[in-house]
Amino acid sequence: MATGNSSAVQTDTRTRLLRTSLAVFAHRDFEAVSVREIVDQAGANIAAISYHFGGKHALYLATAEFLADAMQDQLGPALARIAADQEGADGAAASRMLEELIRRLVYSLTMDRLGEDAAGFILREQHQPTAAFDILYEKLMLPIQQTCQLLVSRILGKTGPGSRRQILITHALMGQILAFRSARTTVLRRLGQADFSDQDAHEIAGVISELTLNALRSNRTRKHAS
């Protein structure tokens, strides 16, 4: 029984360290953060970093894994379902799937507490990539981008491997969503409120879906007309 309790405590300590690390590194550069600061905020002792991770750099990489896994837990089932269903989907079905994915991404980035720290950590890695970026890219960014691109392709009436243009379209779509996280303060100031509500997230997802789908359908119509 004691062994089980000890294991649970160790798991809890490791999770607290990862959550604290994510919150701290989301707002500060790697060199500006001390191990002491992380363990103090996590309510752990200084030896816990070495015990669970081996050192500060390994903790940072484990934090990237933790973030990618946490967001995959949220988005993974939807991504897997869309990937399975999109192959036989027509443009209308693909549009509905894309709307669902946009909604999930918007809610994840605007309403989930993890989203605030996730955005800061990811943005820091975008600007100053380290080995942690490779983890985030392979486990999180690439699966989301590939799923979006599959749906974009279906809506445009394309088949086969995605083109360079589809990659750019997909990135533009993701940029619309991320803008509501990276420019959160500006949007909230313009709206005259302190935080996003469920209704805000619903409206944001609706606006992004409408703009995206209208642009894709217009593009498809022009291509067919020419």
PDB file of C-alpha atoms in Angstrom:
ATOM      1  CA  MET A   1       0.000   0.000   0.000  1.00  0.00           C
ATOM      2  CA  ALA A   2       2.822   2.360   0.885  1.00  0.00           C
ATOM      3  CA  THR A   3       4.459   1.694  -2.482  1.00  0.00           C
ATOM      4  CA  GLY A   4       1.266   2.635  -4.293  1.00  0.00           C
ATOM      5  CA  ASN A   5       0.941   5.859  -2.311  1.00  0.00           C
ATOM      6  CA  SER A   6       4.596   6.672  -2.998  1.00  0.00           C
ATOM      7  CA  SER A   7       4.087   6.121  -6.724  1.00  0.00           C
ATOM      8  CA  ALA A   8       1.010   8.365  -6.723  1.00  0.00           C
ATOM      9  CA  VAL A   9       2.906  11.108  -4.896  1.00  0.00           C
ATOM     10  CA  GLN A  10       5.790  10.887  -7.376  1.00  0.00           C
ATOM     11  CA  THR A  11       3.375  11.104 -10.312  1.00  0.00           C
ATOM     12  CA  ASP A  12       1.636  14.081  -8.734  1.00  0.00           C
ATOM     13  CA  THR A  13       4.949  15.817  -8.092  1.00  0.00           C
ATOM     14  CA  ARG A  14       6.082  15.222 -11.668  1.00  0.00           C
ATOM     15  CA  THR A  15       2.788  16.599 -13.032  1.00  0.00           C
ATOM     16  CA  ARG A  16       2.985  19.668 -10.788  1.00  0.00           C
ATOM     17  CA  LEU A  17       6.513  20.327 -11.976  1.00  0.00           C
ATOM     18  CA  LEU A  18       5.446  20.059 -15.617  1.00  0.00           C
ATOM     19  CA  ARG A  19       2.433  22.332 -15.168  1.00  0.00           C
ATOM     20  CA  THR A  20       4.538  24.873 -13.307  1.00  0.00           C
ATOM     21  CA  SER A  21       7.298  24.644 -15.891  1.00  0.00           C
ATOM     22  CA  LEU A  22       4.804  25.285 -18.685  1.00  0.00           C
ATOM     23  CA  ALA A  23       3.361  28.312 -16.890  1.00  0.00           C
ATOM     24  CA  VAL A  24       6.809  29.774 -16.203  1.00  0.00           C
ATOM     25  CA  PHE A  25       8.434  29.074 -19.579  1.00  0.00           C
ATOM     26  CA  ALA A  26       5.356  30.410 -21.368  1.00  0.00           C
ATOM     27  CA  HIS A  27       6.283  33.898 -20.230  1.00  0.00           C
ATOM     28  CA  ARG A  28      10.050  33.835 -19.783  1.00  0.00           C
ATOM     29  CA  ASP A  29      13.103  32.761 -21.754  1.00  0.00           C
ATOM     30  CA  PHE A  30      14.794  29.505 -20.821  1.00  0.00           C
ATOM     31  CA  GLU A  31      17.874  31.257 -19.428  1.00  0.00           C
ATOM     32  CA  ALA A  32      15.769  33.633 -17.324  1.00  0.00           C
ATOM     33  CA  VAL A  33      14.064  30.811 -15.419  1.00  0.00           C
ATOM     34  CA  SER A  34      15.721  29.111 -12.474  1.00  0.00           C
ATOM     35  CA  VAL A  35      15.146  25.568 -11.271  1.00  0.00           C
ATOM     36  CA  ARG A  36      14.604  26.965  -7.774  1.00  0.00           C
ATOM     37  CA  GLU A  37      11.750  29.120  -9.033  1.00  0.00           C
ATOM     38  CA  ILE A  38       9.997  26.132 -10.608  1.00  0.00           C
ATOM     39  CA  VAL A  39      10.299  23.828  -7.615  1.00  0.00           C
ATOM     40  CA  ASP A  40       9.191  26.564  -5.216  1.00  0.00           C
ATOM     41  CA  GLN A  41       6.066  27.303  -7.266  1.00  0.00           C
ATOM     42  CA  ALA A  42       5.359  23.582  -7.654  1.00  0.00           C
ATOM     43  CA  GLY A  43       5.765  22.952  -3.934  1.00  0.00           C
ATOM     44  CA  ALA A  44       8.559  20.435  -4.525  1.00  0.00           C
ATOM     45  CA  ASN A  45      12.143  20.139  -3.337  1.00  0.00           C
ATOM     46  CA  ILE A  46      15.140  21.012  -5.450  1.00  0.00           C
ATOM     47  CA  ALA A  47      16.121  17.356  -5.875  1.00  0.00           C
ATOM     48  CA  ALA A  48      12.806  16.610  -7.610  1.00  0.00           C
ATOM     49  CA  ILE A  49      14.046  18.063 -10.917  1.00  0.00           C
ATOM     50  CA  SER A  50      17.028  15.732 -11.037  1.00  0.00           C
ATOM     51  CA  TYR A  51      14.960  12.780  -9.840  1.00  0.00           C
ATOM     52  CA  HIS A  52      12.170  13.124 -12.377  1.00  0.00           C
ATOM     53  CA  PHE A  53      13.939  14.718 -15.340  1.00  0.00           C
ATOM     54  CA  GLY A  54      17.689  14.793 -14.860  1.00  0.00           C
ATOM     55  CA  GLY A  55      18.060  18.556 -15.217  1.00  0.00           C
ATOM     56  CA  LYS A  56      16.580  21.834 -16.420  1.00  0.00           C
ATOM     57  CA  HIS A  57      17.010  21.184 -20.152  1.00  0.00           C
ATOM     58  CA  ALA A  58      15.416  17.762 -19.897  1.00  0.00           C
ATOM     59  CA  LEU A  59      12.554  19.324 -17.909  1.00  0.00           C
ATOM     60  CA  TYR A  60      12.038  21.854 -20.710  1.00  0.00           C
ATOM     61  CA  LEU A  61      11.816  19.099 -23.333  1.00  0.00           C
ATOM     62  CA  ALA A  62       9.488  17.083 -21.086  1.00  0.00           C
ATOM     63  CA  THR A  63       7.319  20.190 -20.796  1.00  0.00           C
ATOM     64  CA  ALA A  64       6.993  20.291 -24.581  1.00  0.00           C
ATOM     65  CA  GLU A  65       5.971  16.613 -24.528  1.00  0.00           C
ATOM     66  CA  PHE A  66       3.487  17.317 -21.739  1.00  0.00           C
ATOM     67  CA  LEU A  67       1.931  20.194 -23.677  1.00  0.00           C
ATOM     68  CA  ALA A  68       1.721  18.225 -26.932  1.00  0.00           C
ATOM     69  CA  ASP A  69       0.175  15.221 -25.152  1.00  0.00           C
ATOM     70  CA  ALA A  70      -2.343  17.379 -23.274  1.00  0.00           C
ATOM     71  CA  MET A  71      -3.549  19.074 -26.453  1.00  0.00           C
ATOM     72  CA  GLN A  72      -3.586  15.757 -28.298  1.00  0.00           C
ATOM     73  CA  ASP A  73      -5.857  14.408 -25.544  1.00  0.00           C
ATOM     74  CA  GLN A  74      -8.249  17.240 -26.347  1.00  0.00           C
ATOM     75  CA  LEU A  75      -7.995  17.191 -30.134  1.00  0.00           C
ATOM     76  CA  GLY A  76      -6.747  13.688 -30.945  1.00  0.00           C
ATOM     77  CA  PRO A  77     -10.122  11.889 -31.098  1.00  0.00           C
ATOM     78  CA  ALA A  78     -11.545  14.543 -33.430  1.00  0.00           C
ATOM     79  CA  LEU A  79      -8.444  14.481 -35.629  1.00  0.00           C
ATOM     80  CA  ALA A  80      -8.582  10.685 -35.869  1.00  0.00           C
ATOM     81  CA  ARG A  81     -12.288  10.689 -36.694  1.00  0.00           C
ATOM     82  CA  ILE A  82     -11.894  13.370 -39.360  1.00  0.00           C
ATOM     83  CA  ALA A  83      -8.913  11.578 -40.893  1.00  0.00           C
ATOM     84  CA  ALA A  84     -10.984   8.400 -41.105  1.00  0.00           C
ATOM     85  CA  ASP A  85     -14.154  10.042 -42.425  1.00  0.00           C
ATOM     86  CA  GLN A  86     -12.741  12.581 -44.855  1.00  0.00           C
ATOM     87  CA  GLU A  87     -11.636  10.106 -47.528  1.00  0.00           C
ATOM     88  CA  GLY A  88     -15.138   9.520 -48.810  1.00  0.00           C
ATOM     89  CA  ALA A  89     -16.436  12.971 -47.901  1.00  0.00           C
ATOM     90  CA  ASP A  90     -17.765  15.434 -50.449  1.00  0.00           C
ATOM     91  CA  GLY A  91     -17.284  19.176 -50.156  1.00  0.00           C
ATOM     92  CA  ALA A  92     -20.296  19.681 -47.897  1.00  0.00           C
ATOM     93  CA  ALA A  93     -19.230  16.974 -45.457  1.00  0.00           C
ATOM     94  CA  ALA A  94     -15.653  18.264 -45.449  1.00  0.00           C
ATOM     95  CA  SER A  95     -16.971  21.763 -44.703  1.00  0.00           C
ATOM     96  CA  ARG A  96     -18.859  20.469 -41.660  1.00  0.00           C
ATOM     97  CA  MET A  97     -15.742  18.648 -40.441  1.00  0.00           C
ATOM     98  CA  LEU A  98     -13.640  21.768 -40.883  1.00  0.00           C
ATOM     99  CA  GLU A  99     -16.170  23.807 -38.918  1.00  0.00           C
ATOM    100  CA  GLU A 100     -15.987  21.261 -36.094  1.00  0.00           C
ATOM    101  CA  LEU A 101     -12.190  21.350 -36.061  1.00  0.00           C
ATOM    102  CA  ILE A 102     -12.140  25.155 -36.061  1.00  0.00           C
ATOM    103  CA  ARG A 103     -14.588  25.183 -33.152  1.00  0.00           C
ATOM    104  CA  ARG A 104     -12.470  22.756 -31.131  1.00  0.00           C
ATOM    105  CA  LEU A 105      -9.280  24.705 -31.792  1.00  0.00           C
ATOM    106  CA  VAL A 106     -10.918  28.015 -30.871  1.00  0.00           C
ATOM    107  CA  TYR A 107     -12.314  26.639 -27.626  1.00  0.00           C
ATOM    108  CA  SER A 108      -8.978  25.031 -26.768  1.00  0.00           C
ATOM    109  CA  LEU A 109      -7.045  28.280 -27.242  1.00  0.00           C
ATOM    110  CA  THR A 110      -9.561  30.745 -25.775  1.00  0.00           C
ATOM    111  CA  MET A 111     -11.424  28.860 -23.031  1.00  0.00           C
ATOM    112  CA  ASP A 112      -9.079  26.172 -21.726  1.00  0.00           C
ATOM    113  CA  ARG A 113      -6.777  27.314 -18.898  1.00  0.00           C
ATOM    114  CA  LEU A 114      -3.973  25.352 -20.526  1.00  0.00           C
ATOM    115  CA  GLY A 115      -4.447  27.412 -23.679  1.00  0.00           C
ATOM    116  CA  GLU A 116      -3.002  30.559 -22.099  1.00  0.00           C
ATOM    117  CA  ASP A 117       0.280  28.894 -21.183  1.00  0.00           C
ATOM    118  CA  ALA A 118       0.292  26.744 -24.318  1.00  0.00           C
ATOM    119  CA  ALA A 119       0.120  29.780 -26.586  1.00  0.00           C
ATOM    120  CA  GLY A 120       3.012  31.493 -24.831  1.00  0.00           C
ATOM    121  CA  PHE A 121       5.207  28.397 -24.904  1.00  0.00           C
ATOM    122  CA  ILE A 122       4.471  27.648 -28.561  1.00  0.00           C
ATOM    123  CA  LEU A 123       4.937  31.278 -29.631  1.00  0.00           C
ATOM    124  CA  ARG A 124       8.314  31.384 -27.878  1.00  0.00           C
ATOM    125  CA  GLU A 125       9.382  28.247 -29.749  1.00  0.00           C
ATOM    126  CA  GLN A 126       8.154  29.726 -33.033  1.00  0.00           C
ATOM    127  CA  HIS A 127      10.367  32.776 -32.515  1.00  0.00           C
ATOM    128  CA  GLN A 128      13.360  30.991 -31.005  1.00  0.00           C
ATOM    129  CA  PRO A 129      13.092  27.302 -31.916  1.00  0.00           C
ATOM    130  CA  THR A 130      14.937  24.716 -29.860  1.00  0.00           C
ATOM    131  CA  ALA A 131      14.737  20.929 -29.743  1.00  0.00           C
ATOM    132  CA  ALA A 132      11.349  21.439 -28.068  1.00  0.00           C
ATOM    133  CA  PHE A 133       9.986  22.803 -31.344  1.00  0.00           C
ATOM    134  CA  ASP A 134      10.631  19.463 -33.056  1.00  0.00           C
ATOM    135  CA  ILE A 135       8.517  17.765 -30.379  1.00  0.00           C
ATOM    136  CA  LEU A 136       5.668  20.267 -30.738  1.00  0.00           C
ATOM    137  CA  TYR A 137       5.821  20.115 -34.528  1.00  0.00           C
ATOM    138  CA  GLU A 138       5.770  16.333 -34.861  1.00  0.00           C
ATOM    139  CA  LYS A 139       3.262  15.577 -32.111  1.00  0.00           C
ATOM    140  CA  LEU A 140       0.937  18.578 -32.354  1.00  0.00           C
ATOM    141  CA  MET A 141       1.358  21.065 -35.183  1.00  0.00           C
ATOM    142  CA  LEU A 142       1.869  18.631 -38.049  1.00  0.00           C
ATOM    143  CA  PRO A 143      -1.161  16.395 -37.270  1.00  0.00           C
ATOM    144  CA  ILE A 144      -3.424  19.454 -36.990  1.00  0.00           C
ATOM    145  CA  GLN A 145      -2.030  20.998 -40.169  1.00  0.00           C
ATOM    146  CA  GLN A 146      -2.323  17.746 -42.113  1.00  0.00           C
ATOM    147  CA  THR A 147      -5.923  17.198 -41.020  1.00  0.00           C
ATOM    148  CA  CYS A 148      -6.870  20.760 -41.947  1.00  0.00           C
ATOM    149  CA  GLN A 149      -5.143  20.380 -45.287  1.00  0.00           C
ATOM    150  CA  LEU A 150      -7.063  17.191 -46.060  1.00  0.00           C
ATOM    151  CA  LEU A 151     -10.326  19.046 -45.492  1.00  0.00           C
ATOM    152  CA  VAL A 152      -9.203  22.077 -47.487  1.00  0.00           C
ATOM    153  CA  SER A 153      -8.330  19.734 -50.343  1.00  0.00           C
ATOM    154  CA  ARG A 154     -11.775  18.109 -50.253  1.00  0.00           C
ATOM    155  CA  ILE A 155     -13.569  21.455 -50.176  1.00  0.00           C
ATOM    156  CA  LEU A 156     -11.523  22.635 -53.165  1.00  0.00           C
ATOM    157  CA  GLY A 157     -12.425  19.438 -54.987  1.00  0.00           C
ATOM    158  CA  LYS A 158      -8.858  18.178 -55.099  1.00  0.00           C
ATOM    159  CA  THR A 159      -7.509  14.680 -54.585  1.00  0.00           C
ATOM    160  CA  GLY A 160      -4.050  13.253 -54.057  1.00  0.00           C
ATOM    161  CA  PRO A 161      -1.115  14.795 -52.191  1.00  0.00           C
ATOM    162  CA  GLY A 162      -1.570  18.328 -50.955  1.00  0.00           C
ATOM    163  CA  SER A 163      -0.013  21.128 -52.948  1.00  0.00           C
ATOM    164  CA  ARG A 164       2.164  24.002 -51.810  1.00  0.00           C
ATOM    165  CA  ARG A 165      -0.835  26.318 -52.168  1.00  0.00           C
ATOM    166  CA  GLN A 166      -2.949  24.122 -49.902  1.00  0.00           C
ATOM    167  CA  ILE A 167      -0.225  24.250 -47.244  1.00  0.00           C
ATOM    168  CA  LEU A 168      -0.283  28.060 -47.411  1.00  0.00           C
ATOM    169  CA  ILE A 169      -4.094  28.149 -47.267  1.00  0.00           C
ATOM    170  CA  THR A 170      -4.035  25.863 -44.245  1.00  0.00           C
ATOM    171  CA  HIS A 171      -1.455  28.028 -42.507  1.00  0.00           C
ATOM    172  CA  ALA A 172      -3.544  31.130 -43.202  1.00  0.00           C
ATOM    173  CA  LEU A 173      -6.532  29.381 -41.639  1.00  0.00           C
ATOM    174  CA  MET A 174      -4.537  28.489 -38.526  1.00  0.00           C
ATOM    175  CA  GLY A 175      -3.318  32.071 -38.327  1.00  0.00           C
ATOM    176  CA  GLN A 176      -6.891  33.330 -38.020  1.00  0.00           C
ATOM    177  CA  ILE A 177      -7.435  31.093 -35.014  1.00  0.00           C
ATOM    178  CA  LEU A 178      -4.102  31.879 -33.357  1.00  0.00           C
ATOM    179  CA  ALA A 179      -4.708  35.623 -33.726  1.00  0.00           C
ATOM    180  CA  PHE A 180      -7.437  35.402 -31.096  1.00  0.00           C
ATOM    181  CA  ARG A 181      -4.864  33.952 -28.717  1.00  0.00           C
ATOM    182  CA  SER A 182      -1.772  36.003 -29.595  1.00  0.00           C
ATOM    183  CA  ALA A 183      -3.754  39.269 -29.829  1.00  0.00           C
ATOM    184  CA  ARG A 184      -6.146  38.351 -27.024  1.00  0.00           C
ATOM    185  CA  THR A 185      -5.618  41.591 -25.081  1.00  0.00           C
ATOM    186  CA  THR A 186      -6.388  43.757 -28.104  1.00  0.00           C
ATOM    187  CA  VAL A 187      -9.560  41.834 -28.972  1.00  0.00           C
ATOM    188  CA  LEU A 188     -10.841  41.949 -25.390  1.00  0.00           C
ATOM    189  CA  ARG A 189     -10.099  45.667 -25.152  1.00  0.00           C
ATOM    190  CA  ARG A 190     -12.058  46.273 -28.348  1.00  0.00           C
ATOM    191  CA  LEU A 191     -14.929  44.200 -26.999  1.00  0.00           C
ATOM    192  CA  GLY A 192     -14.826  46.053 -23.686  1.00  0.00           C
ATOM    193  CA  GLN A 193     -14.521  42.945 -21.527  1.00  0.00           C
ATOM    194  CA  ALA A 194     -12.006  41.178 -19.320  1.00  0.00           C
ATOM    195  CA  ASP A 195     -12.198  37.666 -20.717  1.00  0.00           C
ATOM    196  CA  PHE A 196     -13.764  35.461 -23.381  1.00  0.00           C
ATOM    197  CA  SER A 197     -17.048  33.699 -22.688  1.00  0.00           C
ATOM    198  CA  ASP A 198     -18.501  30.536 -24.199  1.00  0.00           C
ATOM    199  CA  GLN A 199     -20.597  32.763 -26.438  1.00  0.00           C
ATOM    200  CA  ASP A 200     -17.500  34.638 -27.585  1.00  0.00           C
ATOM    201  CA  ALA A 201     -15.758  31.367 -28.498  1.00  0.00           C
ATOM    202  CA  HIS A 202     -18.875  30.266 -30.384  1.00  0.00           C
ATOM    203  CA  GLU A 203     -18.995  33.556 -32.324  1.00  0.00           C
ATOM    204  CA  ILE A 204     -15.245  33.525 -33.054  1.00  0.00           C
ATOM    205  CA  ALA A 205     -15.447  29.981 -34.417  1.00  0.00           C
ATOM    206  CA  GLY A 206     -18.447  31.005 -36.523  1.00  0.00           C
ATOM    207  CA  VAL A 207     -16.698  34.037 -37.988  1.00  0.00           C
ATOM    208  CA  ILE A 208     -13.524  32.097 -38.857  1.00  0.00           C
ATOM    209  CA  SER A 209     -15.548  29.239 -40.373  1.00  0.00           C
ATOM    210  CA  GLU A 210     -17.641  31.621 -42.460  1.00  0.00           C
ATOM    211  CA  LEU A 211     -14.654  33.568 -43.790  1.00  0.00           C
ATOM    212  CA  THR A 212     -12.668  30.414 -44.532  1.00  0.00           C
ATOM    213  CA  LEU A 213     -15.433  28.429 -46.211  1.00  0.00           C
ATOM    214  CA  ASN A 214     -16.607  31.404 -48.288  1.00  0.00           C
ATOM    215  CA  ALA A 215     -13.044  31.937 -49.527  1.00  0.00           C
ATOM    216  CA  LEU A 216     -12.540  28.244 -50.341  1.00  0.00           C
ATOM    217  CA  ARG A 217     -15.865  27.947 -52.168  1.00  0.00           C
ATOM    218  CA  SER A 218     -15.174  31.138 -54.105  1.00  0.00           C
ATOM    219  CA  ASN A 219     -11.771  29.774 -55.090  1.00  0.00           C
ATOM    220  CA  ARG A 220     -13.323  26.523 -56.268  1.00  0.00           C
ATOM    221  CA  THR A 221     -15.984  28.364 -58.264  1.00  0.00           C
ATOM    222  CA  ARG A 222     -13.393  30.559 -60.023  1.00  0.00           C
ATOM    223  CA  LYS A 223     -11.297  27.525 -60.897  1.00  0.00           C
ATOM    224  CA  HIS A 224     -14.273  25.712 -62.414  1.00  0.00           C
ATOM    225  CA  ALA A 225     -15.393  28.824 -64.306  1.00  0.00           C
ATOM    226  CA  SER A 226     -11.977  29.246 -65.872  1.00  0.00           C
TER     227      SER A 226
END
